[in-house]
């Protein structure tokens, strides 16, 4: 019940190594760090705005403008060569305390797009 409430009655979702929701577990890819940063940037075409990109810190900050508006932080970390972890944090700007699962679904959609471009690998 708590998982249902937090999924649909919140305006924020983020991924982590050991998330209770299997769709929100950190994804690892076999790619170069720079390639993944560029790929994450390409996930947000106009009218979304890329606010900042820090290649050193591996962060891409975006004002997402789609069905709803959201603030997205993507973290791209090189665990070791050709093993890159990608995490997302999404907060919707819905004007209220709930987004009815929009932030979670946006993350799942972003991961699906990256999965189509890069080979996923086991985190271990």
mmCIF file of C-alpha atoms in Angstrom:
data_model
loop_
_atom_site.group_PDB
_atom_site.id
_atom_site.type_symbol
_atom_site.label_atom_id
_atom_site.label_comp_id
_atom_site.label_asym_id
_atom_site.label_seq_id
_atom_site.Cartn_x
_atom_site.Cartn_y
_atom_site.Cartn_z
ATOM 1 C CA UNK A 1 0.000 0.000 0.000
ATOM 2 C CA UNK A 2 2.825 2.397 0.889
ATOM 3 C CA UNK A 3 4.520 1.700 -2.470
ATOM 4 C CA UNK A 4 1.269 2.475 -4.300
ATOM 5 C CA UNK A 5 0.826 5.729 -2.421
ATOM 6 C CA UNK A 6 4.418 6.857 -2.963
ATOM 7 C CA UNK A 7 4.227 5.952 -6.672
ATOM 8 C CA UNK A 8 1.074 7.898 -7.512
ATOM 9 C CA UNK A 9 0.685 10.455 -4.739
ATOM 10 C CA UNK A 10 4.026 12.202 -4.893
ATOM 11 C CA UNK A 11 5.569 14.752 -7.213
ATOM 12 C CA UNK A 12 9.087 13.290 -7.071
ATOM 13 C CA UNK A 13 10.748 10.044 -8.174
ATOM 14 C CA UNK A 14 14.363 8.987 -8.291
ATOM 15 C CA UNK A 15 16.397 5.918 -9.051
ATOM 16 C CA UNK A 16 18.823 4.142 -6.751
ATOM 17 C CA UNK A 17 20.970 1.032 -6.494
ATOM 18 C CA UNK A 18 18.447 -0.918 -4.419
ATOM 19 C CA UNK A 19 15.089 0.649 -5.146
ATOM 20 C CA UNK A 20 11.925 -1.198 -4.127
ATOM 21 C CA UNK A 21 10.458 -0.550 -7.578
ATOM 22 C CA UNK A 22 12.473 -2.676 -10.022
ATOM 23 C CA UNK A 23 11.827 -0.154 -12.825
ATOM 24 C CA UNK A 24 13.646 2.512 -10.759
ATOM 25 C CA UNK A 25 16.849 0.576 -10.086
ATOM 26 C CA UNK A 26 20.037 2.196 -11.424
ATOM 27 C CA UNK A 27 20.889 1.106 -14.970
ATOM 28 C CA UNK A 28 24.459 0.285 -16.024
ATOM 29 C CA UNK A 29 25.652 0.525 -19.604
ATOM 30 C CA UNK A 30 28.634 -0.674 -21.623
ATOM 31 C CA UNK A 31 29.646 2.648 -23.161
ATOM 32 C CA UNK A 32 31.980 5.593 -22.921
ATOM 33 C CA UNK A 33 31.179 8.260 -20.353
ATOM 34 C CA UNK A 34 31.097 11.025 -22.968
ATOM 35 C CA UNK A 35 28.756 9.011 -25.228
ATOM 36 C CA UNK A 36 26.239 8.569 -22.439
ATOM 37 C CA UNK A 37 26.319 12.236 -21.477
ATOM 38 C CA UNK A 38 25.573 13.179 -25.105
ATOM 39 C CA UNK A 39 22.841 10.518 -25.291
ATOM 40 C CA UNK A 40 21.180 11.810 -22.117
ATOM 41 C CA UNK A 41 21.277 15.350 -23.504
ATOM 42 C CA UNK A 42 19.612 14.123 -26.709
ATOM 43 C CA UNK A 43 16.705 12.673 -24.685
ATOM 44 C CA UNK A 44 15.425 16.209 -24.125
ATOM 45 C CA UNK A 45 14.651 17.930 -27.439
ATOM 46 C CA UNK A 46 13.078 21.368 -27.654
ATOM 47 C CA UNK A 47 10.979 22.758 -25.983
ATOM 48 C CA UNK A 48 12.814 21.226 -23.004
ATOM 49 C CA UNK A 49 15.818 23.249 -21.835
ATOM 50 C CA UNK A 50 19.157 21.826 -20.782
ATOM 51 C CA UNK A 51 20.064 24.088 -17.871
ATOM 52 C CA UNK A 52 23.542 22.770 -17.100
ATOM 53 C CA UNK A 53 25.948 20.027 -18.096
ATOM 54 C CA UNK A 54 28.888 19.144 -15.870
ATOM 55 C CA UNK A 55 31.013 16.509 -17.569
ATOM 56 C CA UNK A 56 33.401 16.403 -14.612
ATOM 57 C CA UNK A 57 30.597 15.670 -12.149
ATOM 58 C CA UNK A 58 28.589 13.667 -14.670
ATOM 59 C CA UNK A 59 25.394 15.687 -14.273
ATOM 60 C CA UNK A 60 22.861 16.929 -16.764
ATOM 61 C CA UNK A 61 20.180 19.277 -15.412
ATOM 62 C CA UNK A 62 17.048 19.827 -17.485
ATOM 63 C CA UNK A 63 13.812 21.792 -17.384
ATOM 64 C CA UNK A 64 11.545 19.212 -19.010
ATOM 65 C CA UNK A 65 8.638 20.632 -20.997
ATOM 66 C CA UNK A 66 6.336 17.932 -22.282
ATOM 67 C CA UNK A 67 2.839 16.910 -21.193
ATOM 68 C CA UNK A 68 3.812 18.383 -17.857
ATOM 69 C CA UNK A 69 6.746 20.409 -16.654
ATOM 70 C CA UNK A 70 9.440 18.799 -14.536
ATOM 71 C CA UNK A 71 12.952 19.364 -13.265
ATOM 72 C CA UNK A 72 15.248 16.454 -14.168
ATOM 73 C CA UNK A 73 18.734 15.712 -12.885
ATOM 74 C CA UNK A 74 20.572 12.893 -14.654
ATOM 75 C CA UNK A 75 23.733 11.564 -13.031
ATOM 76 C CA UNK A 76 26.166 9.638 -15.223
ATOM 77 C CA UNK A 77 29.013 7.996 -13.304
ATOM 78 C CA UNK A 78 31.870 5.896 -14.644
ATOM 79 C CA UNK A 79 32.135 2.934 -12.275
ATOM 80 C CA UNK A 80 35.031 1.554 -14.311
ATOM 81 C CA UNK A 81 35.971 1.765 -17.983
ATOM 82 C CA UNK A 82 32.977 0.922 -20.176
ATOM 83 C CA UNK A 83 30.716 0.473 -17.148
ATOM 84 C CA UNK A 84 28.629 3.597 -16.675
ATOM 85 C CA UNK A 85 25.828 4.039 -14.119
ATOM 86 C CA UNK A 86 22.902 6.323 -14.937
ATOM 87 C CA UNK A 87 20.494 7.654 -12.318
ATOM 88 C CA UNK A 88 17.594 10.077 -12.655
ATOM 89 C CA UNK A 89 15.819 12.365 -10.230
ATOM 90 C CA UNK A 90 12.562 13.939 -11.442
ATOM 91 C CA UNK A 91 10.403 16.503 -9.651
ATOM 92 C CA UNK A 92 7.241 17.624 -11.412
ATOM 93 C CA UNK A 93 6.060 21.176 -11.375
ATOM 94 C CA UNK A 94 2.391 20.290 -11.310
ATOM 95 C CA UNK A 95 1.318 22.982 -8.884
ATOM 96 C CA UNK A 96 0.232 20.368 -6.389
ATOM 97 C CA UNK A 97 1.686 17.666 -4.196
ATOM 98 C CA UNK A 98 0.910 14.778 -6.599
ATOM 99 C CA UNK A 99 1.677 13.915 -10.219
ATOM 100 C CA UNK A 100 -0.208 10.605 -10.461
ATOM 101 C CA UNK A 101 2.916 8.664 -11.445
ATOM 102 C CA UNK A 102 4.178 11.077 -14.112
ATOM 103 C CA UNK A 103 7.685 11.425 -12.615
ATOM 104 C CA UNK A 104 8.084 7.640 -12.336
ATOM 105 C CA UNK A 105 6.805 7.054 -15.861
ATOM 106 C CA UNK A 106 9.144 9.707 -17.258
ATOM 107 C CA UNK A 107 12.135 7.897 -15.717
ATOM 108 C CA UNK A 108 10.966 4.542 -17.107
ATOM 109 C CA UNK A 109 10.582 6.151 -20.551
ATOM 110 C CA UNK A 110 14.070 7.710 -20.382
ATOM 111 C CA UNK A 111 15.618 4.365 -19.400
ATOM 112 C CA UNK A 112 13.765 2.617 -22.246
ATOM 113 C CA UNK A 113 15.287 5.060 -24.739
ATOM 114 C CA UNK A 114 18.808 4.548 -23.345
ATOM 115 C CA UNK A 115 18.301 0.757 -23.328
ATOM 116 C CA UNK A 116 17.558 0.987 -27.061
ATOM 117 C CA UNK A 117 20.848 2.782 -27.758
ATOM 118 C CA UNK A 118 23.293 1.054 -25.389
ATOM 119 C CA UNK A 119 23.963 -2.426 -24.050
ATOM 120 C CA UNK A 120 22.903 -2.850 -20.442
ATOM 121 C CA UNK A 121 25.310 -4.675 -18.162
ATOM 122 C CA UNK A 122 25.119 -6.296 -14.749
ATOM 123 C CA UNK A 123 26.209 -3.902 -11.982
ATOM 124 C CA UNK A 124 28.539 -6.418 -10.329
#
